[in-house]
Coordinates of C-alpha atoms in Angstrom, one line a residue:
M1 CA -64.5 -185.4 -245.7
L2 CA -65.7 -182.0 -244.7
P3 CA -64.5 -180.7 -241.3
T4 CA -68.0 -180.7 -239.9
T5 CA -70.6 -183.2 -241.2
R6 CA -73.5 -185.5 -240.4
W7 CA -72.0 -189.0 -239.9
V8 CA -73.4 -191.7 -242.2
L9 CA -71.8 -195.1 -241.8
A10 CA -68.3 -193.6 -241.8
G11 CA -65.1 -194.9 -240.3
F12 CA -65.9 -198.7 -240.0
S13 CA -63.0 -200.8 -241.0
H14 CA -64.6 -204.1 -240.4
W15 CA -67.5 -205.6 -242.3
R16 CA -68.7 -207.3 -239.1
A17 CA -69.2 -203.9 -237.5
L18 CA -71.2 -202.7 -240.5
V19 CA -73.5 -205.7 -240.4
T20 CA -74.0 -205.2 -236.6
C21 CA -74.9 -201.6 -237.2
L22 CA -77.5 -202.5 -239.9
V23 CA -79.1 -205.1 -237.7
F24 CA -79.4 -202.6 -234.9
L25 CA -81.1 -200.1 -237.2
T26 CA -84.1 -202.6 -237.6
A27 CA -85.3 -201.7 -234.1
T28 CA -88.3 -199.4 -234.0
F29 CA -87.6 -195.9 -232.8
T30 CA -89.4 -192.6 -233.2
N31 CA -86.4 -190.2 -233.0
A32 CA -83.0 -190.3 -234.4
A33 CA -79.8 -188.7 -233.1
I34 CA -77.5 -186.6 -235.2
I35 CA -73.7 -186.9 -235.1
N36 CA -71.6 -183.9 -236.0
T37 CA -67.9 -184.5 -236.6
A38 CA -64.7 -182.5 -236.8
Q39 CA -61.0 -183.3 -237.0
P40 CA -59.3 -180.9 -234.6
F41 CA -55.9 -182.7 -234.7
I42 CA -54.1 -185.1 -237.0
G43 CA -55.4 -188.6 -236.3
V44 CA -58.2 -187.3 -234.0
T45 CA -62.0 -187.2 -234.8
H46 CA -64.4 -185.4 -232.5
Y47 CA -67.9 -186.9 -232.6
Q48 CA -70.8 -184.8 -231.1
I49 CA -73.9 -186.9 -230.7
I50 CA -77.2 -185.1 -230.0
E51 CA -80.7 -186.5 -229.3
A52 CA -82.9 -183.4 -228.8
E53 CA -86.1 -183.2 -226.7
D54 CA -87.8 -180.8 -229.1
G55 CA -87.9 -183.3 -232.1
S56 CA -85.4 -181.3 -234.1
T57 CA -83.3 -184.5 -234.6
L58 CA -86.3 -186.5 -235.8
N59 CA -85.0 -188.9 -238.5
A60 CA -82.0 -186.7 -238.9
G61 CA -79.3 -189.2 -238.2
L62 CA -78.2 -192.8 -238.2
F63 CA -79.3 -194.1 -234.8
N64 CA -81.8 -193.5 -232.0
L65 CA -81.5 -192.8 -228.3
P66 CA -84.5 -193.1 -225.9
R67 CA -84.2 -189.6 -224.2
P68 CA -82.5 -186.2 -224.7
V69 CA -78.8 -186.7 -224.4
V70 CA -75.5 -185.1 -225.5
I71 CA -72.4 -187.2 -226.0
N72 CA -68.9 -186.3 -226.9
I73 CA -66.5 -188.9 -228.3
M74 CA -62.8 -188.4 -229.3
E75 CA -61.5 -191.2 -231.6
I76 CA -57.7 -191.1 -231.5
D77 CA -55.4 -193.0 -233.8
P78 CA -52.3 -193.8 -231.6
D79 CA -50.2 -194.3 -234.7
A80 CA -50.8 -190.7 -236.0
E81 CA -47.9 -188.3 -236.1
G82 CA -47.6 -186.3 -232.8
V83 CA -50.1 -188.4 -230.7
S84 CA -49.0 -189.4 -227.2
F85 CA -50.8 -189.9 -223.9
L86 CA -50.3 -189.0 -220.2
M87 CA -52.1 -190.1 -217.0
Q88 CA -51.8 -187.4 -214.3
P89 CA -49.0 -188.4 -211.9
D90 CA -49.2 -188.7 -208.2
N91 CA -48.4 -185.8 -205.8
G92 CA -45.2 -187.1 -204.3
I93 CA -44.8 -186.6 -200.5
K94 CA -48.1 -184.6 -200.1
P95 CA -51.1 -186.2 -198.3
G96 CA -53.1 -188.8 -200.2
E97 CA -52.1 -190.0 -203.6
V98 CA -53.0 -187.0 -205.8
T99 CA -53.8 -183.3 -205.5
R100 CA -57.2 -182.6 -207.0
T101 CA -57.4 -180.2 -210.0
T102 CA -59.8 -179.4 -212.8
T103 CA -59.3 -181.3 -216.1
S104 CA -58.6 -178.0 -218.0
D105 CA -56.0 -176.9 -215.5
F106 CA -54.1 -180.2 -215.8
V107 CA -54.2 -180.2 -219.6
D108 CA -53.0 -176.6 -219.6
S109 CA -50.2 -177.4 -217.1
V110 CA -48.7 -180.1 -219.4
N111 CA -49.5 -178.3 -222.7
A112 CA -51.7 -181.2 -223.9
Q113 CA -54.6 -180.8 -226.4
I114 CA -57.3 -183.1 -225.0
G115 CA -58.3 -184.3 -221.6
I116 CA -61.0 -186.2 -219.6
N117 CA -61.5 -186.7 -215.9
G118 CA -60.0 -189.8 -214.3
D119 CA -60.5 -192.2 -211.5
F120 CA -63.1 -192.5 -208.7
Y121 CA -61.6 -191.1 -205.4
S122 CA -62.1 -190.4 -201.7
D123 CA -61.2 -187.3 -199.8
A124 CA -57.7 -187.2 -198.2
G125 CA -57.9 -183.7 -196.5
S126 CA -56.7 -180.3 -197.5
S127 CA -54.0 -177.7 -196.8
G128 CA -54.7 -174.1 -197.7
S129 CA -56.0 -174.1 -201.2
E130 CA -54.9 -177.6 -202.0
N131 CA -57.3 -180.6 -201.8
Y132 CA -56.0 -184.2 -201.6
A133 CA -57.5 -187.5 -202.6
N134 CA -56.9 -191.2 -202.6
L135 CA -57.8 -193.1 -205.8
T136 CA -60.1 -196.1 -205.9
H137 CA -58.5 -198.1 -208.7
T138 CA -55.1 -198.8 -210.4
N139 CA -53.4 -195.7 -211.8
A140 CA -50.0 -195.3 -213.5
S141 CA -48.2 -192.3 -215.0
N142 CA -45.2 -192.8 -217.4
G143 CA -44.4 -196.2 -215.9
I144 CA -44.9 -195.3 -212.2
I145 CA -47.8 -197.2 -210.6
Y146 CA -49.1 -195.0 -207.7
S147 CA -52.4 -196.5 -206.9
A148 CA -53.4 -200.2 -206.3
S149 CA -56.4 -202.1 -207.6
F150 CA -59.7 -202.1 -205.7
V151 CA -60.9 -205.6 -206.4
N152 CA -59.7 -208.7 -208.2
N153 CA -60.1 -208.6 -212.0
E154 CA -60.7 -204.9 -212.0
P155 CA -60.5 -203.6 -215.6
I156 CA -57.6 -201.4 -216.3
F157 CA -57.0 -199.4 -219.5
N158 CA -53.3 -199.1 -220.3
I159 CA -51.5 -197.3 -223.1
S160 CA -47.9 -198.5 -223.4
Q161 CA -44.8 -196.4 -224.0
N162 CA -45.0 -197.1 -227.7
N163 CA -48.8 -196.2 -227.8
N164 CA -50.2 -199.7 -227.8
P165 CA -53.7 -199.6 -226.1
R166 CA -55.0 -202.6 -224.1
I167 CA -57.4 -203.4 -221.3
V168 CA -56.1 -205.8 -218.7
T169 CA -57.4 -207.1 -215.3
A170 CA -56.0 -206.6 -211.8
N171 CA -54.3 -209.6 -210.2
G172 CA -56.3 -209.4 -206.9
A173 CA -57.4 -206.6 -204.6
D174 CA -54.8 -204.0 -203.5
S175 CA -52.5 -205.3 -206.2
Y176 CA -50.1 -203.4 -208.4
T177 CA -49.9 -206.2 -211.0
N178 CA -52.3 -207.6 -213.7
N179 CA -53.2 -211.0 -214.8
Q180 CA -51.8 -210.5 -218.3
G181 CA -48.4 -209.5 -217.1
V182 CA -48.5 -206.2 -219.0
T183 CA -46.1 -203.4 -217.9
L184 CA -48.4 -200.6 -217.0
Y185 CA -47.3 -197.2 -218.4
N186 CA -50.2 -194.7 -218.6
A187 CA -53.1 -196.6 -217.0
I188 CA -56.4 -196.1 -215.2
G189 CA -58.7 -198.6 -213.6
G190 CA -62.5 -198.5 -213.8
N191 CA -65.5 -199.9 -211.9
Q192 CA -67.0 -201.7 -214.9
R193 CA -65.8 -203.4 -218.0
I194 CA -68.7 -202.5 -220.2
V195 CA -67.4 -204.0 -223.5
K196 CA -65.3 -207.2 -223.8
G197 CA -64.5 -208.8 -227.2
G198 CA -67.2 -206.7 -228.8
V199 CA -69.9 -207.9 -226.4
N200 CA -71.8 -205.8 -223.9
T201 CA -70.6 -206.9 -220.5
A202 CA -72.1 -204.1 -218.3
P203 CA -73.5 -205.9 -215.2
N204 CA -77.2 -205.7 -214.4
D205 CA -77.0 -203.7 -211.2
S206 CA -78.2 -200.5 -209.7
Y207 CA -75.1 -198.5 -210.9
T208 CA -75.6 -199.7 -214.5
N209 CA -79.3 -199.0 -214.6
A210 CA -79.2 -195.5 -213.1
L211 CA -79.3 -192.5 -215.5
N212 CA -76.1 -190.5 -214.9
P213 CA -73.4 -188.5 -216.5
H214 CA -70.6 -190.9 -217.4
T215 CA -67.0 -191.1 -218.7
A216 CA -65.6 -194.1 -220.5
I217 CA -62.5 -195.2 -222.4
G218 CA -62.7 -197.8 -225.3
I219 CA -60.5 -199.4 -227.9
T220 CA -61.8 -200.1 -231.4
Y221 CA -61.0 -203.2 -233.5
D222 CA -58.5 -201.2 -235.5
G223 CA -56.7 -200.1 -232.3
H224 CA -58.0 -196.6 -232.0
V225 CA -58.6 -195.1 -228.5
L226 CA -62.1 -193.7 -227.7
L227 CA -62.7 -191.1 -225.0
M228 CA -66.4 -190.7 -224.2
T229 CA -68.4 -188.4 -222.0
V230 CA -72.2 -188.4 -221.6
D231 CA -73.8 -185.3 -220.1
G232 CA -76.6 -185.9 -217.6
R233 CA -78.8 -184.6 -214.8
Q234 CA -79.9 -181.7 -217.2
T235 CA -83.6 -182.3 -217.9
N236 CA -84.7 -181.8 -221.5
Y237 CA -81.1 -181.2 -222.6
S238 CA -79.1 -184.3 -221.6
E239 CA -80.6 -186.7 -219.0
G240 CA -77.7 -189.2 -219.0
M241 CA -77.4 -192.9 -220.0
R242 CA -77.1 -196.3 -218.5
T243 CA -73.7 -197.9 -218.8
S244 CA -75.3 -200.8 -220.7
E245 CA -76.6 -198.2 -223.2
M246 CA -73.2 -196.7 -223.6
A247 CA -71.8 -200.2 -224.3
D248 CA -74.4 -200.8 -227.0
L249 CA -73.6 -197.5 -228.7
L250 CA -69.9 -198.1 -228.6
I251 CA -70.3 -201.6 -230.0
N252 CA -72.8 -200.9 -232.7
Y253 CA -71.5 -197.6 -234.0
F254 CA -67.9 -197.2 -233.1
N255 CA -66.5 -200.6 -233.8
T256 CA -65.5 -201.0 -230.2
R257 CA -63.8 -204.2 -229.0
Q258 CA -63.1 -203.2 -225.3
A259 CA -64.3 -200.4 -223.0
I260 CA -64.4 -199.5 -219.3
N261 CA -66.4 -197.0 -217.3
I262 CA -64.5 -194.6 -215.1
D263 CA -65.5 -191.8 -212.7
G264 CA -68.7 -190.0 -213.8
G265 CA -71.5 -187.9 -212.2
G266 CA -70.3 -184.4 -211.5
S267 CA -66.8 -185.4 -212.4
T268 CA -67.6 -186.1 -216.0
T269 CA -65.5 -183.6 -218.0
M270 CA -64.0 -183.4 -221.5
V271 CA -61.7 -180.5 -222.5
M272 CA -59.8 -179.5 -225.6
D273 CA -57.2 -176.9 -226.5
D274 CA -58.1 -176.5 -230.1
S275 CA -57.2 -172.8 -230.7
N276 CA -53.8 -173.6 -232.2
D277 CA -52.6 -170.2 -230.9
G278 CA -49.6 -171.4 -228.9
L279 CA -51.4 -170.5 -225.6
A280 CA -52.6 -172.9 -222.9
N281 CA -56.3 -172.0 -223.1
T282 CA -58.2 -175.2 -222.8
R283 CA -62.0 -175.1 -223.0
V284 CA -64.6 -177.4 -221.7
I285 CA -66.6 -179.0 -224.5
N286 CA -69.2 -181.0 -222.6
S287 CA -71.6 -179.7 -219.9
P288 CA -70.5 -181.0 -216.4
S289 CA -73.5 -181.5 -214.2
D290 CA -72.3 -179.5 -211.2
G291 CA -74.1 -176.2 -211.2
S292 CA -75.9 -177.0 -214.4
S293 CA -79.5 -176.5 -215.4
T294 CA -81.6 -177.3 -218.4
Y295 CA -80.7 -173.9 -219.8
E296 CA -77.1 -173.4 -218.7
P297 CA -74.0 -175.7 -218.7
G298 CA -72.3 -176.6 -215.4
Y299 CA -68.8 -176.0 -214.2
E300 CA -65.7 -178.1 -213.7
R301 CA -65.2 -180.1 -210.5
L302 CA -61.8 -180.5 -208.8
V303 CA -61.3 -184.1 -209.7
A304 CA -58.7 -186.6 -208.5
N305 CA -56.8 -187.1 -211.6
N306 CA -57.0 -186.7 -215.4
F307 CA -56.0 -188.4 -218.7
A308 CA -54.5 -186.2 -221.3
V309 CA -53.7 -186.6 -225.0
F310 CA -51.1 -184.7 -227.0
A311 CA -51.7 -184.2 -230.7
T312 CA -50.8 -182.0 -233.7
P313 CA -53.3 -179.4 -234.8
N314 CA -55.1 -179.9 -238.1
P315 CA -54.8 -176.6 -240.1
D316 CA -58.2 -177.3 -241.9
Y317 CA -60.1 -177.7 -238.6
V318 CA -63.5 -176.1 -238.1
P319 CA -64.8 -176.4 -234.5
L320 CA -68.2 -177.8 -233.8
A321 CA -70.8 -175.4 -232.3
Q322 CA -72.0 -176.2 -228.8
P323 CA -75.3 -178.0 -228.8
A324 CA -78.3 -175.7 -228.5
R325 CA -80.0 -175.7 -225.2
P326 CA -83.8 -175.0 -224.6
E327 CA -84.8 -171.4 -224.2
P328 CA -85.4 -170.6 -220.5
P329 CA -88.9 -169.6 -219.5
G330 CA -89.5 -166.0 -218.4
A331 CA -89.9 -164.6 -214.9
Q332 CA -92.6 -165.6 -212.5
P333 CA -95.2 -162.8 -211.9
F334 CA -94.0 -160.4 -209.3
I335 CA -95.5 -160.0 -205.8
T336 CA -97.0 -156.5 -205.9
D337 CA -98.1 -155.9 -202.3
L338 CA -96.8 -156.6 -198.8
A339 CA -96.7 -160.4 -198.5
V340 CA -96.2 -162.6 -195.5
F341 CA -94.7 -165.9 -196.5
D342 CA -95.0 -167.6 -193.1
D343 CA -96.9 -166.5 -190.0
F344 CA -96.9 -170.0 -188.2
E345 CA -100.5 -169.5 -187.0
A346 CA -101.7 -173.0 -188.0
T347 CA -98.7 -174.8 -189.6
K348 CA -95.0 -174.6 -190.0
G349 CA -95.5 -173.3 -193.5
H350 CA -92.5 -173.8 -195.7
F351 CA -90.3 -174.9 -192.7
T352 CA -91.3 -178.6 -192.4
N353 CA -87.7 -180.0 -192.6
T354 CA -85.8 -180.8 -189.5
P355 CA -83.1 -178.3 -188.4
S356 CA -80.4 -180.8 -189.2
F357 CA -81.8 -181.5 -192.7
S358 CA -79.2 -179.4 -194.7
A359 CA -75.7 -180.7 -195.3
S360 CA -74.6 -177.1 -195.2
S361 CA -75.2 -177.0 -191.4
H362 CA -72.3 -177.5 -189.0
N363 CA -72.5 -179.0 -185.5
V364 CA -76.3 -179.1 -185.5
A365 CA -77.4 -182.3 -183.7
A366 CA -80.2 -184.4 -185.0
S367 CA -82.1 -183.8 -181.7
S368 CA -82.6 -180.1 -182.7
T369 CA -86.3 -179.3 -183.3
A370 CA -88.5 -176.7 -184.9
A371 CA -92.1 -176.6 -183.6
L372 CA -95.1 -174.3 -183.3
D373 CA -95.2 -172.4 -180.0
S374 CA -98.1 -170.5 -178.4
E375 CA -96.0 -169.0 -175.5
F376 CA -94.7 -166.1 -177.7
A377 CA -95.8 -164.6 -180.9
Q378 CA -94.8 -161.4 -182.8
D379 CA -98.3 -161.2 -184.3
G380 CA -101.2 -163.5 -183.8
Q381 CA -101.1 -166.5 -181.5
M382 CA -98.2 -168.6 -182.6
S383 CA -94.6 -168.6 -183.7
L384 CA -91.9 -171.2 -184.7
R385 CA -89.7 -172.2 -181.8
L386 CA -86.2 -173.4 -182.9
D387 CA -84.3 -175.4 -180.3
I388 CA -80.7 -175.9 -181.4
D389 CA -78.7 -178.7 -179.9
N390 CA -75.0 -178.7 -180.7
T391 CA -73.0 -181.8 -181.4
N392 CA -70.1 -180.1 -179.5
E393 CA -67.6 -181.3 -182.1
T394 CA -64.3 -179.6 -182.8
P395 CA -63.5 -177.2 -184.2
E396 CA -66.2 -175.2 -182.4
S397 CA -68.9 -173.8 -184.6
M398 CA -72.7 -173.6 -185.2
Q399 CA -74.1 -172.9 -188.6
L400 CA -77.7 -173.9 -189.3
R401 CA -79.3 -173.6 -192.7
L402 CA -83.1 -173.8 -192.0
V403 CA -84.4 -174.8 -195.4
S404 CA -87.5 -173.3 -196.8
G405 CA -89.6 -175.7 -198.9
T406 CA -87.1 -178.1 -200.6
S407 CA -84.8 -175.2 -201.2
H408 CA -86.0 -175.1 -204.8
P409 CA -87.7 -172.0 -206.1
L410 CA -90.8 -174.0 -207.3
T411 CA -91.5 -174.8 -203.6
N412 CA -91.0 -171.2 -202.5
L413 CA -93.6 -169.4 -204.6
Y414 CA -96.1 -167.0 -203.1
D415 CA -99.8 -167.4 -203.9
E416 CA -99.0 -170.4 -206.1
D417 CA -97.1 -168.6 -208.8
K418 CA -95.6 -165.3 -207.6
A419 CA -92.1 -164.5 -206.6
M420 CA -90.1 -161.5 -205.3
S421 CA -88.5 -159.1 -207.8
S422 CA -85.0 -157.8 -207.3
E423 CA -86.3 -154.7 -205.4
G424 CA -87.9 -154.2 -202.0
Y425 CA -87.1 -155.6 -198.6
V426 CA -87.3 -159.2 -197.2
G427 CA -87.0 -160.0 -193.5
L428 CA -88.3 -161.7 -190.4
F429 CA -88.9 -161.2 -186.7
L430 CA -86.8 -163.1 -184.1
R431 CA -86.9 -163.3 -180.3
L432 CA -83.9 -164.4 -178.2
E433 CA -83.7 -164.6 -174.4
P434 CA -81.1 -162.6 -172.5
G435 CA -77.9 -164.3 -171.5
N436 CA -77.3 -166.2 -174.7
D437 CA -73.9 -166.2 -176.5
P438 CA -73.8 -164.1 -179.7
L439 CA -76.1 -165.4 -182.5
Y440 CA -76.3 -164.1 -186.0
I441 CA -79.0 -164.3 -188.6
S442 CA -78.8 -164.2 -192.4
M443 CA -81.0 -165.3 -195.2
L444 CA -80.2 -167.2 -198.4
L445 CA -82.1 -166.2 -201.6
D446 CA -82.2 -167.9 -205.0
D447 CA -82.3 -165.4 -207.8
G448 CA -82.9 -165.9 -211.4
I449 CA -85.8 -167.9 -212.6
V450 CA -87.3 -171.2 -211.3
T451 CA -85.2 -173.3 -213.6
N452 CA -82.0 -171.3 -213.6
H453 CA -81.0 -169.9 -210.2
R454 CA -78.0 -169.2 -208.0
Q455 CA -77.8 -168.5 -204.2
E456 CA -76.9 -165.2 -202.6
R457 CA -76.4 -164.7 -198.9
A458 CA -77.6 -161.6 -196.9
V459 CA -75.0 -160.0 -194.7
F460 CA -75.2 -161.2 -191.1
Q461 CA -77.0 -159.3 -188.4
E462 CA -76.5 -160.0 -184.7
V463 CA -79.7 -161.2 -183.0
I464 CA -80.6 -159.0 -180.0
A465 CA -80.8 -161.1 -176.8
D466 CA -83.3 -159.1 -174.7
G467 CA -86.4 -161.3 -174.8
K468 CA -88.2 -159.0 -177.2
W469 CA -89.2 -159.3 -180.8
H470 CA -87.0 -157.5 -183.3
L471 CA -87.2 -157.1 -187.1
Y472 CA -84.2 -158.1 -189.2
Q473 CA -84.5 -157.1 -192.9
W474 CA -82.4 -156.6 -196.0
D475 CA -82.8 -154.4 -199.1
L476 CA -82.7 -156.6 -202.2
S477 CA -81.5 -153.7 -204.4
D478 CA -78.5 -152.8 -202.2
S479 CA -75.6 -154.9 -203.4
S480 CA -73.6 -154.2 -200.3
Q481 CA -76.1 -156.4 -198.3
W482 CA -75.6 -159.5 -200.4
Q483 CA -72.7 -161.9 -201.0
N484 CA -72.3 -165.0 -203.1
Y485 CA -73.2 -168.2 -201.3
N486 CA -73.3 -170.8 -204.1
G487 CA -72.8 -169.9 -207.8
G488 CA -73.9 -166.3 -207.2
N489 CA -72.5 -162.9 -208.1
D490 CA -72.9 -160.8 -204.9
V491 CA -76.1 -159.1 -206.1
I492 CA -79.8 -159.8 -206.3
D493 CA -80.3 -159.2 -210.1
G494 CA -83.3 -161.4 -210.7
P495 CA -85.5 -161.2 -212.5
N496 CA -87.0 -163.1 -209.6
A497 CA -85.9 -163.9 -206.0
F498 CA -87.0 -166.8 -203.9
I499 CA -86.4 -167.5 -200.2
D500 CA -84.1 -170.5 -200.0
S501 CA -83.5 -170.7 -196.2
L502 CA -82.8 -168.9 -193.0
Y503 CA -79.2 -169.1 -191.9
F504 CA -78.2 -168.9 -188.2
S505 CA -74.6 -168.8 -187.1
S506 CA -72.6 -168.4 -183.9
A507 CA -70.2 -166.1 -185.9
P508 CA -70.9 -163.4 -188.5
A509 CA -69.6 -165.9 -191.1
T510 CA -70.5 -169.3 -192.6
S511 CA -67.9 -171.0 -190.4
G512 CA -66.4 -170.7 -186.9
G513 CA -67.9 -169.3 -183.7
S514 CA -68.8 -171.1 -180.6
N515 CA -70.6 -174.4 -180.1
W516 CA -73.9 -172.5 -179.7
S517 CA -76.9 -174.2 -178.2
G518 CA -80.2 -172.5 -177.3
T519 CA -83.6 -171.4 -178.4
V520 CA -84.7 -168.7 -180.8
W521 CA -88.3 -167.9 -181.8
I522 CA -89.2 -167.0 -185.5
D523 CA -92.3 -165.2 -186.8
T524 CA -93.7 -163.2 -189.7
I525 CA -91.3 -163.9 -192.6
A526 CA -92.3 -161.2 -195.1
Y527 CA -91.5 -159.2 -198.3
N528 CA -92.5 -155.7 -199.3
P529 CA -91.8 -154.7 -202.9
D530 CA -92.4 -151.0 -202.2
G531 CA -90.2 -150.3 -199.2
D532 CA -89.1 -151.7 -195.9
L533 CA -91.0 -153.9 -193.4
S534 CA -91.3 -151.3 -190.6
S535 CA -95.1 -151.3 -191.0
L536 CA -95.1 -154.8 -189.5
V537 CA -93.7 -153.5 -186.2
P538 CA -96.7 -153.2 -183.8
E539 CA -97.4 -149.6 -182.6
P540 CA -97.4 -149.2 -178.8
S541 CA -100.8 -149.6 -177.2
S542 CA -102.6 -146.6 -175.7
M543 CA -102.0 -148.0 -172.2
M544 CA -98.3 -148.3 -173.0
L545 CA -98.2 -144.7 -174.3
M546 CA -100.0 -143.5 -171.2
L547 CA -97.6 -145.4 -168.9
T548 CA -94.6 -144.1 -170.8
G549 CA -95.9 -140.5 -170.4
I550 CA -96.5 -140.9 -166.7
I551 CA -93.0 -142.3 -166.2
G552 CA -91.5 -139.5 -168.2
L553 CA -93.4 -136.9 -166.2
N554 CA -92.2 -138.3 -162.9
I555 CA -88.6 -138.3 -164.1
R556 CA -88.8 -134.6 -165.2
R557 CA -90.4 -133.7 -161.8
K558 CA -87.6 -135.4 -159.9
L559 CA -85.0 -133.7 -162.0
S560 CA -86.5 -130.3 -161.4

């Protein structure tokens, strides 16, 4: 077999599986997925399954999927020379049961060759740079069981010390034993048994029927281990699968007898160290959903634990190329003149969400409000009055991310289709009464394009508490005024920029400060592509100029 090939009825060792496959093919579908294969290690086959949105896989392969999806499956012969397995161990005397790590870091740390993410988990606190977690299901590493079952009959994948794979069931909730009396060696529990005895057993519930990224482990009729990841939440690239669909695919095309579903979503990760260069340089071969878009892969999450495979490199191996992603659209048309995004004269404009809407806020009570106000205005008749109530929780802090639109660039366009470039100034006017504790203002911008964007944060400026309107603005082209907030690079490098939110803090940082409560007025959020926003500062009236002159004259007379 060639190192890389389209898969056509290969690898079935049972006639029953072949018949099942041919029956499945009688269903009517318009597209067909392709399967690319490679043999990175002795006894290991990497399957890359692609159903493309653009029709490029039309009638190109053996079976059909109902939406764009990318799937990676590792089929591992446990009897092959050099193959062994390891479930990540516990963290000893540290808090929780495990210390969270990325899948690639764990695989590198033990010099393994393949890895997938492990069990569902809950947070167990942190210390310095370490994050701890408690696991949801049964877990064992090299014979040490360190996490109990969640529910009775919970499915558990186990690979014995002599590489015998089996799926057993937990003997009750909070149990360390199983109904089959099997000694657990390297084991992981799952939330669903999706295949049992070659039959689809995924339950008909909301979890099954939601389209999500998923990770699963299966066992074929000939005793091979299947590690499966499904990418998801990436429109027009890979939109995810239902666990019942995964079960059908495993049964009909991979000769699967037993399979369980394990942690998925943003945790779904498959990695491989296939360089055969003697270095620990594992790479991610799927596209995790965290930080992903249609056009760019996501990044690894710190997951609770991981399952690793050791194997001997295949000298004839040719790696598979990463699946092609759709070409991103170009930039939105640029705003070419001074633009006021929100003046709050008739509506709250883009700021219709409650102040406590964002999960990025800290110690902002649900009673906080943002409402139109006619008592003060920087220009016109109205402004937006922001009343911040603090929850007074410890540690003391107040950070409020006041979201613009839905925080997505498509809801923060100007004049229906225009956006800022990476040059010019963006800013707003604020009014704060005297006597308030220090308050700081920043602004979060998305930069990139509407479908591929990252967040940058403007440097904090202290809000002047004198009861007057003051302008706070930032130069988009000055990298010293911008810092990464989420997935950014400390610079507004476009091609477009979009207002994500206004960010208020009781400290010149995204944490800390006092339990600030109070009122601040907002008006005239604007952008000027050709310079700063000083033209929006009202000129003194003739009466004010005259009074200023008279006062100055009287002072000079007294001094003389």
